Amino acid sequence: TPIKIQRRFLWAYFEDSLYTPPDVIDPNYGDTSVVKSRSCPESCIKVIFDEPDDRNENEYDPYMTAGTIIRTEKTEPTMFSDPPVFRGRHVLAEVNTNLIRQWVHSCNSRHDACRSPVLKTSRDKNIRLIDVQESRIISATLVEKYVALSYVWGPATKPSLTRETLSQHFCPGKLKDLMIPRTISDAIQLVKTIGKRYLWVDSMCIVQDDDNDKKEQLTIMGSIYDNDKKEQLTIMGSIYANAEFVLVAAAGGDANAGLPGIGHTPRGISGRSEEIDGAEFMTAQAAVQQVLDTSVWKSRGWTFQEVILSRRALVFTKNLVYWGCQQATWREDIFGKPNGISLDLTATTSLWPHMHVSGTMCRTSMYCQLAREFSGRQLKEEKDVIWAFIGILQFQTPRFRKGFIWGLPYERLDATLLWSDSGCRNVHSRNACHSMSRKNSVYELSYPSWSWLSTNLPISFIDECGDSIVSEVTWHEPLKLGDDKSAIYPEFISWMGVADSRKDKLNAGFLFGSTSESHIMDYGLLHFTAQTAVLALRWKKEWSDSSDTSEEGGHKTDRDEEDGHETDSDEVEDSKNYWVRAIIHSPNGKRIGMLSVPSLFFDKKSERSGEFVLLSSNAEKIPSEECKEVSGELDCGTINHVNGCRHIQSRNVMLIEYDNNIAYRRALGVVQKEDLEDVETQTKTLVLG
């Protein structure tokens, strides 16, 4: 049974049973103490892994000398073992491709859940594939059995398929004459070695200098709207979903990093083995998610849905190869008895933790988790953020039948509007626009202030399940370009960023399908009626510099700070937009809350009034006779709290700012229920841009 090492010197217990693993050893107990296991033998073995005396402690590599200790065996028996156990397997400089063959065969023959694509899409879409046997590009459909490559381009990677080279690449043997990046050439060699014929690689299967071809191919990954038809599925999502497995190149930072252990690409061999009382033990590598957390590959936006939408994935890291599918996880340095048994699927061992960690997860929790994990990832082209996530929205569409608007689900707007970004003091608004075309016109659409797509920082939600959120607004149909209602707001047209002057030709079919059609995403402005109040905001430099603020759901409050009188601070010193902590005051001067506000909102002043919108309330997760719990729905454990019920504890408010009658989100905060009881409000119908 694997035992995690936290120190170089420790006491470790070894036992054969798979089902009674010892607890993690706590390094705080020192070098000679141990936390007792749930089922611990009386005897123990002291394991010492020495390091060179001249090694710099700051250069210590935990993956080299520590991780998991596991017993090895010289043979890998196939007979039944009761109870099942795991054993260590030595990793060589070259990848054992026969082992990969075995993984693919075992999954294909044993795992029913891995046979059907995650996305239910039409498979007659035209794509191009690399024929690894004939070294050329071919035309094909999603019906073919192929492997899809997920990798990092890097700044120096040049596209291989262009309009000029398209016809040449279809000639047999032509790819052998090209200077192909090492990661792609290693992938071609691996696919051929394990007996597969076709490989899909974006830079070699999409004409990179043909925007029409590129857009056609990108439309098999999420959703794009065709002129007179309903929205189409984006190709890339379907490509990765229909692949026999996805080959993940996570070992380097660009397309020339290669696949370690394949061809001439070297790989580091780390770990130690020692014989103790006649039995050999070795150190195994970290779990796949722990290794990926430090990779460039996991920091990129496009790679997120490439694995999430796949059925199976073969992951190449610097030191090890991992296999992950819907029912198993295998790795080079550990095997199970009986042969083919899988390690437990957990948050660190599974490539799909949102599916395997919590069992059945409610739809809102899954959406929020996927959005949170995707947010903050880097994109070479910021305008591609929707295309990089739209396959995930398509994956979620069966659970959100009404679709999405700018990435947020219609059915759960009250919960998913309550997001905030983190990780940097500066305000990071996405400056790029979303490009859309109709006929001969191109339109640049700004990302709305209320959608988390408008920031390129990591985000969090107040309540990912949303079962404690009580709506305080009345939702109306959003204003979409071409709607009759949008004529009421002429500023809406300019917000949408029309690229030419032919505004009279725009119609509802431009951005969305008919109401009878099931579609994935709309583009427009939120429209609702809510209670608003004008309150004073004050900002001081020392408040923003201090770090003793409590946080509630990722949004700062001042409930832990002492109440007192504040004096005016100096003016905001520069024009750079960064987050400052501001105190909210009621009209009678009472301090009722704190939130982070962009510094430019204050216009170089220390105090300013602002309009707040009451979006929703936060209630205790307690049912009662009047607030009944709803079960058997897509959202687990939802309680239908009635407005004004005794379970409500706090309010979620949004600070807005107007520009030509359109309101824009500037900040989000939480205020205690009793602090708003005496505040005068008025009812307004708002359009949120």
XYZ file of N, CA, C and O in Angstrom, residues 90-214:
500
model
N 9.535 -0.803 -12.111
C 10.650 0.076 -12.486
C 10.389 0.709 -13.856
O 9.916 0.050 -14.784
N 10.698 1.990 -13.950
C 10.503 2.745 -15.180
C 11.834 2.876 -15.903
O 12.844 3.264 -15.306
N 11.831 2.557 -17.193
C 13.053 2.594 -17.993
C 13.141 3.907 -18.778
O 12.202 4.706 -18.815
N 14.273 4.101 -19.432
C 14.494 5.336 -20.190
C 13.557 5.443 -21.383
O 13.175 6.543 -21.789
N 13.194 4.290 -21.961
C 12.266 4.279 -23.085
C 10.896 3.810 -22.609
O 10.787 2.886 -21.805
N 9.859 4.451 -23.113
C 8.499 4.079 -22.739
C 8.174 2.683 -23.254
O 8.487 2.339 -24.400
N 7.551 1.884 -22.418
C 7.111 0.548 -22.804
C 5.810 0.674 -23.595
O 4.728 0.755 -23.030
N 5.919 0.695 -24.915
C 4.730 0.884 -25.751
C 3.800 -0.322 -25.705
O 2.591 -0.189 -25.970
N 4.336 -1.515 -25.378
C 3.457 -2.677 -25.219
C 2.497 -2.470 -24.042
O 1.360 -2.947 -24.067
N 2.974 -1.780 -23.009
C 2.124 -1.479 -21.865
C 0.986 -0.548 -22.290
O -0.166 -0.717 -21.868
N 1.292 0.427 -23.147
C 0.253 1.329 -23.649
C -0.764 0.553 -24.483
O -1.978 0.765 -24.369
N -0.286 -0.356 -25.310
C -1.198 -1.215 -26.075
C -2.153 -1.956 -25.137
O -3.353 -2.069 -25.385
N -1.578 -2.464 -24.057
C -2.367 -3.230 -23.093
C -3.436 -2.350 -22.443
O -4.578 -2.775 -22.266
N -3.078 -1.106 -22.094
C -4.048 -0.189 -21.499
C -5.201 0.085 -22.456
O -6.375 0.057 -22.068
N -4.861 0.375 -23.712
C -5.894 0.679 -24.708
C -6.815 -0.528 -24.889
O -8.047 -0.392 -24.919
N -6.214 -1.719 -25.004
C -7.015 -2.933 -25.202
C -7.909 -3.204 -23.995
O -9.094 -3.548 -24.147
N -7.358 -3.052 -22.789
C -8.134 -3.322 -21.581
C -9.327 -2.380 -21.477
O -10.439 -2.796 -21.127
N -9.122 -1.120 -21.778
C -10.213 -0.153 -21.704
C -11.262 -0.444 -22.774
O -12.469 -0.430 -22.498
N -10.814 -0.716 -24.002
C -11.757 -0.992 -25.088
C -12.610 -2.225 -24.810
O -13.795 -2.270 -25.145
N -12.020 -3.244 -24.189
C -12.716 -4.514 -24.007
C -13.512 -4.593 -22.711
O -14.470 -5.363 -22.618
N -13.150 -3.775 -21.689
C -13.766 -3.928 -20.377
C -14.666 -2.785 -19.941
O -15.540 -2.969 -19.102
N -14.433 -1.592 -20.474
C -15.098 -0.411 -19.925
C -16.231 0.067 -20.831
O -16.012 0.754 -21.831
N -17.449 -0.268 -20.467
C -18.606 0.161 -21.256
C -18.755 1.681 -21.264
O -19.148 2.275 -22.273
N -18.443 2.325 -20.124
C -18.641 3.771 -20.008
C -17.704 4.561 -20.912
O -17.946 5.747 -21.174
N -16.623 3.935 -21.374
C -15.633 4.653 -22.182
C -15.894 4.525 -23.681
O -15.131 5.076 -24.482
N -16.919 3.824 -24.060
C -17.149 3.575 -25.480
C -17.935 4.677 -26.165
O -17.826 4.862 -27.368
N -18.733 5.414 -25.406
C -19.567 6.458 -26.001
C -18.955 7.830 -25.754
O -18.514 8.125 -24.638
N -18.914 8.699 -26.769
C -18.383 10.057 -26.579
C -19.198 10.838 -25.555
O -20.401 10.620 -25.392
N -18.518 11.756 -24.864
C -19.194 12.605 -23.886
C -20.208 13.511 -24.572
O -21.305 13.737 -24.062
N -19.839 14.031 -25.747
C -20.736 14.894 -26.508
C -21.497 14.060 -27.532
O -20.893 13.315 -28.299
N -22.802 14.181 -27.529
C -23.633 13.474 -28.500
C -23.795 14.378 -29.719
O -24.674 15.228 -29.779
N -22.943 14.206 -30.686
C -22.948 15.079 -31.855
C -22.988 14.247 -33.130
O -22.743 13.043 -33.116
N -23.286 14.913 -34.207
C -23.238 14.267 -35.508
C -21.797 13.908 -35.846
O -20.880 14.701 -35.635
N -21.598 12.710 -36.358
C -20.243 12.237 -36.650
C -19.905 12.316 -38.140
O -18.902 11.752 -38.576
N -20.749 12.993 -38.913
C -20.480 13.085 -40.342
C -19.747 14.372 -40.706
O -19.616 14.716 -41.880
N -19.253 15.107 -39.695
C -18.511 16.332 -39.953
C -17.186 16.011 -40.655
O -16.500 15.044 -40.324
N -16.816 16.852 -41.605
C -15.575 16.654 -42.348
C -14.393 17.202 -41.573
O -14.421 18.336 -41.098
N -13.370 16.393 -41.436
C -12.125 16.810 -40.791
C -10.951 16.288 -41.612
O -11.136 15.540 -42.578
N -9.763 16.677 -41.241
C -8.542 16.119 -41.826
C -7.801 15.349 -40.753
O -7.830 15.702 -39.580
N -7.097 14.310 -41.166
C -6.314 13.496 -40.246
C -4.946 13.226 -40.841
O -4.758 13.270 -42.062
N -3.988 12.943 -39.975
C -2.669 12.492 -40.422
C -2.705 10.982 -40.534
O -3.024 10.277 -39.567
N -2.415 10.463 -41.706
C -2.255 9.023 -41.898
C -0.804 8.688 -41.552
O 0.108 8.982 -42.328
N -0.570 8.096 -40.387
C 0.806 7.887 -39.914
C 1.507 6.790 -40.696
O 2.748 6.721 -40.692
N 0.753 5.938 -41.369
C 1.388 4.884 -42.165
C 1.857 5.411 -43.506
O 2.927 5.024 -43.993
N 1.074 6.297 -44.118
C 1.439 6.831 -45.433
C 2.072 8.216 -45.349
O 2.409 8.801 -46.383
N 2.215 8.753 -44.130
C 2.869 10.057 -43.921
C 2.253 11.152 -44.784
O 2.925 11.860 -45.536
N 0.943 11.317 -44.662
C 0.250 12.357 -45.423
C -1.029 12.751 -44.705
O -1.462 12.110 -43.751
N -1.640 13.833 -45.192
C -2.922 14.296 -44.682
C -4.031 13.683 -45.534
O -3.905 13.581 -46.759
N -5.132 13.272 -44.908
C -6.269 12.738 -45.639
C -7.538 13.465 -45.201
O -7.577 14.078 -44.132
N -8.560 13.389 -46.018
C -9.881 13.876 -45.645
C -10.645 12.734 -44.993
O -10.565 11.592 -45.432
N -11.383 13.047 -43.927
C -12.085 12.004 -43.187
C -13.287 12.619 -42.483
O -13.617 13.796 -42.673
N -13.949 11.804 -41.664
C -15.033 12.278 -40.810
C -14.754 11.803 -39.390
O -13.796 11.071 -39.131
N -15.622 12.199 -38.473
C -15.455 11.817 -37.074
C -15.713 10.333 -36.831
O -15.489 9.844 -35.720
N -16.164 9.620 -37.848
C -16.415 8.190 -37.703
C -15.110 7.411 -37.609
O -15.052 6.351 -36.963
N -14.048 7.914 -38.218
C -12.761 7.209 -38.203
C -12.249 7.034 -36.773
O -12.522 7.856 -35.892
N -11.483 5.975 -36.561
C -10.795 5.784 -35.284
C -9.464 6.517 -35.346
O -8.628 6.211 -36.195
N -9.274 7.469 -34.457
C -8.073 8.295 -34.493
C -7.687 8.716 -33.084
O -8.480 8.632 -32.138
N -6.458 9.190 -32.953
C -5.936 9.749 -31.712
C -5.819 11.255 -31.906
O -5.424 11.719 -32.982
N -6.174 12.035 -30.886
C -6.073 13.498 -30.960
C -4.977 13.973 -30.017
O -4.886 13.509 -28.881
N -4.144 14.886 -30.484
C -3.030 15.411 -29.690
C -3.428 16.697 -28.980
O -3.967 17.628 -29.586
N -3.156 16.762 -27.683
C -3.326 17.973 -26.881
C -1.952 18.413 -26.410
O -1.276 17.673 -25.680
N -1.520 19.604 -26.793
C -0.157 20.040 -26.521
C -0.100 21.557 -26.431
O -1.107 22.241 -26.620
N 1.073 22.070 -26.147
C 1.291 23.513 -26.049
C 2.044 23.975 -27.294
O 3.108 23.448 -27.615
N 1.487 24.963 -27.975
C 2.144 25.486 -29.164
C 3.469 26.162 -28.813
O 4.506 25.847 -29.374
N 3.412 27.109 -27.895
C 4.602 27.898 -27.604
C 4.729 29.051 -28.579
O 4.132 29.056 -29.664
N 5.540 30.059 -28.240
C 5.615 31.269 -29.069
C 6.282 31.062 -30.422
O 6.012 31.809 -31.361
N 7.155 30.063 -30.544
C 7.932 29.909 -31.780
C 7.333 28.895 -32.747
O 7.864 28.690 -33.834
N 6.259 28.242 -32.387
C 5.682 27.209 -33.237
C 5.018 27.836 -34.457
O 4.210 28.752 -34.346
N 5.372 27.311 -35.623
C 4.804 27.811 -36.868
C 3.776 26.815 -37.398
O 3.946 25.608 -37.268
N 2.707 27.307 -38.006
C 1.696 26.397 -38.559
C 2.270 25.560 -39.701
O 3.072 26.048 -40.501
N 1.854 24.296 -39.751
C 2.356 23.399 -40.793
C 1.455 23.383 -42.012
O 1.926 23.238 -43.140
N 0.153 23.519 -41.804
C -0.789 23.440 -42.914
C -1.274 24.834 -43.272
O -1.910 25.515 -42.470
N -0.958 25.268 -44.475
C -1.393 26.566 -44.996
C -2.041 26.348 -46.355
O -2.015 25.248 -46.913
N -2.625 27.407 -46.895
C -3.239 27.280 -48.216
C -2.211 26.870 -49.265
O -2.521 26.127 -50.202
N -0.983 27.329 -49.083
C 0.067 27.017 -50.052
C 0.497 25.558 -49.987
O 0.808 24.937 -51.007
N 0.501 24.979 -48.773
C 1.006 23.603 -48.614
C -0.102 22.558 -48.577
O 0.188 21.362 -48.479
N -1.356 22.977 -48.652
C -2.472 22.053 -48.484
C -2.410 20.894 -49.467
O -2.468 19.722 -49.074
N -2.281 21.186 -50.751
C -2.283 20.114 -51.757
C -1.053 19.222 -51.617
O -1.125 18.010 -51.839
N 0.085 19.791 -51.231
C 1.302 18.993 -51.089
C 1.176 17.973 -49.959
O 1.641 16.838 -50.073
N 0.551 18.380 -48.849
C 0.474 17.501 -47.685
C -0.398 16.279 -47.925
O -0.338 15.316 -47.162
N -1.225 16.315 -48.968
C -2.060 15.155 -49.276
C -1.293 14.081 -50.052
O -1.811 12.982 -50.239
N -0.082 14.373 -50.494
C 0.710 13.402 -51.252
C 1.343 12.381 -50.311
O 1.886 12.758 -49.267
N 1.289 11.086 -50.623
C 1.900 10.052 -49.770
C 3.381 10.331 -49.523
O 4.135 10.660 -50.451
N 3.802 10.193 -48.268
C 5.201 10.365 -47.894
C 5.654 11.794 -47.744
O 6.800 12.055 -47.338
N 4.775 12.763 -48.048
C 5.200 14.159 -48.071
C 5.554 14.668 -46.681
O 6.458 15.518 -46.531
N 4.898 14.173 -45.640
C 5.171 14.683 -44.299
C 6.583 14.341 -43.827
O 7.103 14.991 -42.913
N 7.193 13.327 -44.417
C 8.559 12.964 -44.028
C 9.563 14.048 -44.387
O 10.649 14.127 -43.802
N 9.212 14.883 -45.365
C 10.135 15.930 -45.818
C 10.011 17.217 -45.010
O 10.761 18.163 -45.236
N 9.059 17.274 -44.075
C 8.813 18.501 -43.333
C 9.614 18.554 -42.042
O 9.964 17.528 -41.462
N 9.900 19.771 -41.607
C 10.501 19.992 -40.296
C 9.366 20.096 -39.276
O 8.894 21.172 -38.946
N 8.916 18.945 -38.812
C 7.777 18.889 -37.900
C 8.269 19.052 -36.467
O 9.265 18.446 -36.074
N 7.602 19.859 -35.649
C 7.998 19.987 -34.239
C 8.086 18.627 -33.561
O 7.319 17.701 -33.872
N 9.003 18.515 -32.604
C 9.306 17.218 -32.001
C 8.090 16.575 -31.345
O 7.901 15.358 -31.436
N 7.261 17.359 -30.666
C 6.095 16.770 -30.010
C 5.193 16.088 -31.026
O 4.683 14.982 -30.781
N 5.011 16.705 -32.182
C 4.142 16.124 -33.210
C 4.800 14.908 -33.847
O 4.148 13.878 -34.065
N 6.087 14.989 -34.139
C 6.774 13.841 -34.742
C 6.820 12.660 -33.783
O 6.652 11.502 -34.190
N 7.021 12.918 -32.489
C 6.982 11.828 -31.504
C 5.589 11.223 -31.426
O 5.434 9.997 -31.275
N 4.571 12.063 -31.510
C 3.192 11.562 -31.471
C 2.909 10.676 -32.674
O 2.254 9.626 -32.550
N 3.386 11.080 -33.846
C 3.213 10.260 -35.053
C 3.879 8.900 -34.866
O 3.303 7.852 -35.191
N 5.113 8.900 -34.329
C 5.827 7.643 -34.110
C 5.103 6.753 -33.107
O 4.967 5.541 -33.309
N 4.603 7.341 -32.018
C 3.913 6.561 -30.998
C 2.632 5.944 -31.548
O 2.367 4.747 -31.335
N 1.828 6.733 -32.237
C 0.572 6.226 -32.790
C 0.832 5.069 -33.744
O 0.122 4.049 -33.728
N 1.860 5.200 -34.556
C 2.212 4.131 -35.490
C 2.695 2.892 -34.753
O 2.327 1.761 -35.094
N 3.489 3.078 -33.693
C 4.061 1.951 -32.960
C 2.992 1.120 -32.253
O 3.097 -0.111 -32.180
N 1.971 1.765 -31.719
C 0.945 1.019 -30.980
C -0.152 0.486 -31.898
O -1.159 -0.057 -31.427
N 0.042 0.617 -33.207
C -0.877 -0.006 -34.155
C -2.066 0.829 -34.560
O -3.016 0.310 -35.154
N -2.055 2.122 -34.282
C -3.125 3.012 -34.724
C -2.693 3.689 -36.027
O -1.505 3.774 -36.338
N -3.677 4.180 -36.775
C -3.345 4.715 -38.099
C -3.492 6.229 -38.211
O -2.738 6.870 -38.957
N -4.448 6.808 -37.499
C -4.759 8.216 -37.738
C -4.523 9.058 -36.490
O -4.798 8.635 -35.368
N -4.038 10.271 -36.743
C -3.744 11.234 -35.674
C -4.289 12.595 -36.089
O -4.136 13.004 -37.242
N -4.924 13.287 -35.140
C -5.386 14.651 -35.398
C -4.535 15.628 -34.603
O -4.384 15.508 -33.381
N -3.970 16.621 -35.313
C -3.177 17.687 -34.707
C -3.648 19.004 -35.319
O -3.693 19.138 -36.542
N -3.981 19.973 -34.484
C -4.590 21.194 -35.008
C -3.725 21.901 -36.040
O -4.204 22.318 -37.094
N -2.430 22.032 -35.778
C -1.565 22.801 -36.680
C -1.353 22.113 -38.025
O -0.930 22.755 -38.984
N -1.660 20.812 -38.112
C -1.469 20.082 -39.364
C -2.792 19.659 -40.001
O -2.791 19.123 -41.116
N -3.891 19.888 -39.306
C -5.189 19.475 -39.841
C -6.147 20.635 -40.048
O -7.254 20.444 -40.546
N -5.763 21.832 -39.650
C -6.534 23.044 -39.909
C -5.668 23.990 -40.718
O -4.500 24.217 -40.374
N -6.216 24.532 -41.799
C -5.477 25.506 -42.604
C -5.361 26.780 -41.782
O -6.330 27.520 -41.613
N -4.165 27.052 -41.272
C -3.999 28.098 -40.267
C -4.082 29.514 -40.826
O -4.371 30.453 -40.084
N -3.842 29.674 -42.115
C -3.935 31.033 -42.674
C -5.210 31.231 -43.479
O -5.329 32.157 -44.266
N -6.180 30.374 -43.274
C -7.480 30.508 -43.925
C -8.530 30.643 -42.833
O -8.903 29.667 -42.189
N -8.994 31.865 -42.598
C -9.931 32.099 -41.498
C -11.226 31.320 -41.670
O -11.825 30.855 -40.700
N -11.677 31.172 -42.929
C -12.916 30.421 -43.140
C -12.743 28.961 -42.762
O -13.580 28.363 -42.090
N -11.615 28.382 -43.173
C -11.357 26.987 -42.818
C -11.164 26.847 -41.319
O -11.653 25.908 -40.696
N -10.450 27.802 -40.745
C -10.188 27.746 -39.306
C -11.494 27.851 -38.528
O -11.721 27.120 -37.571
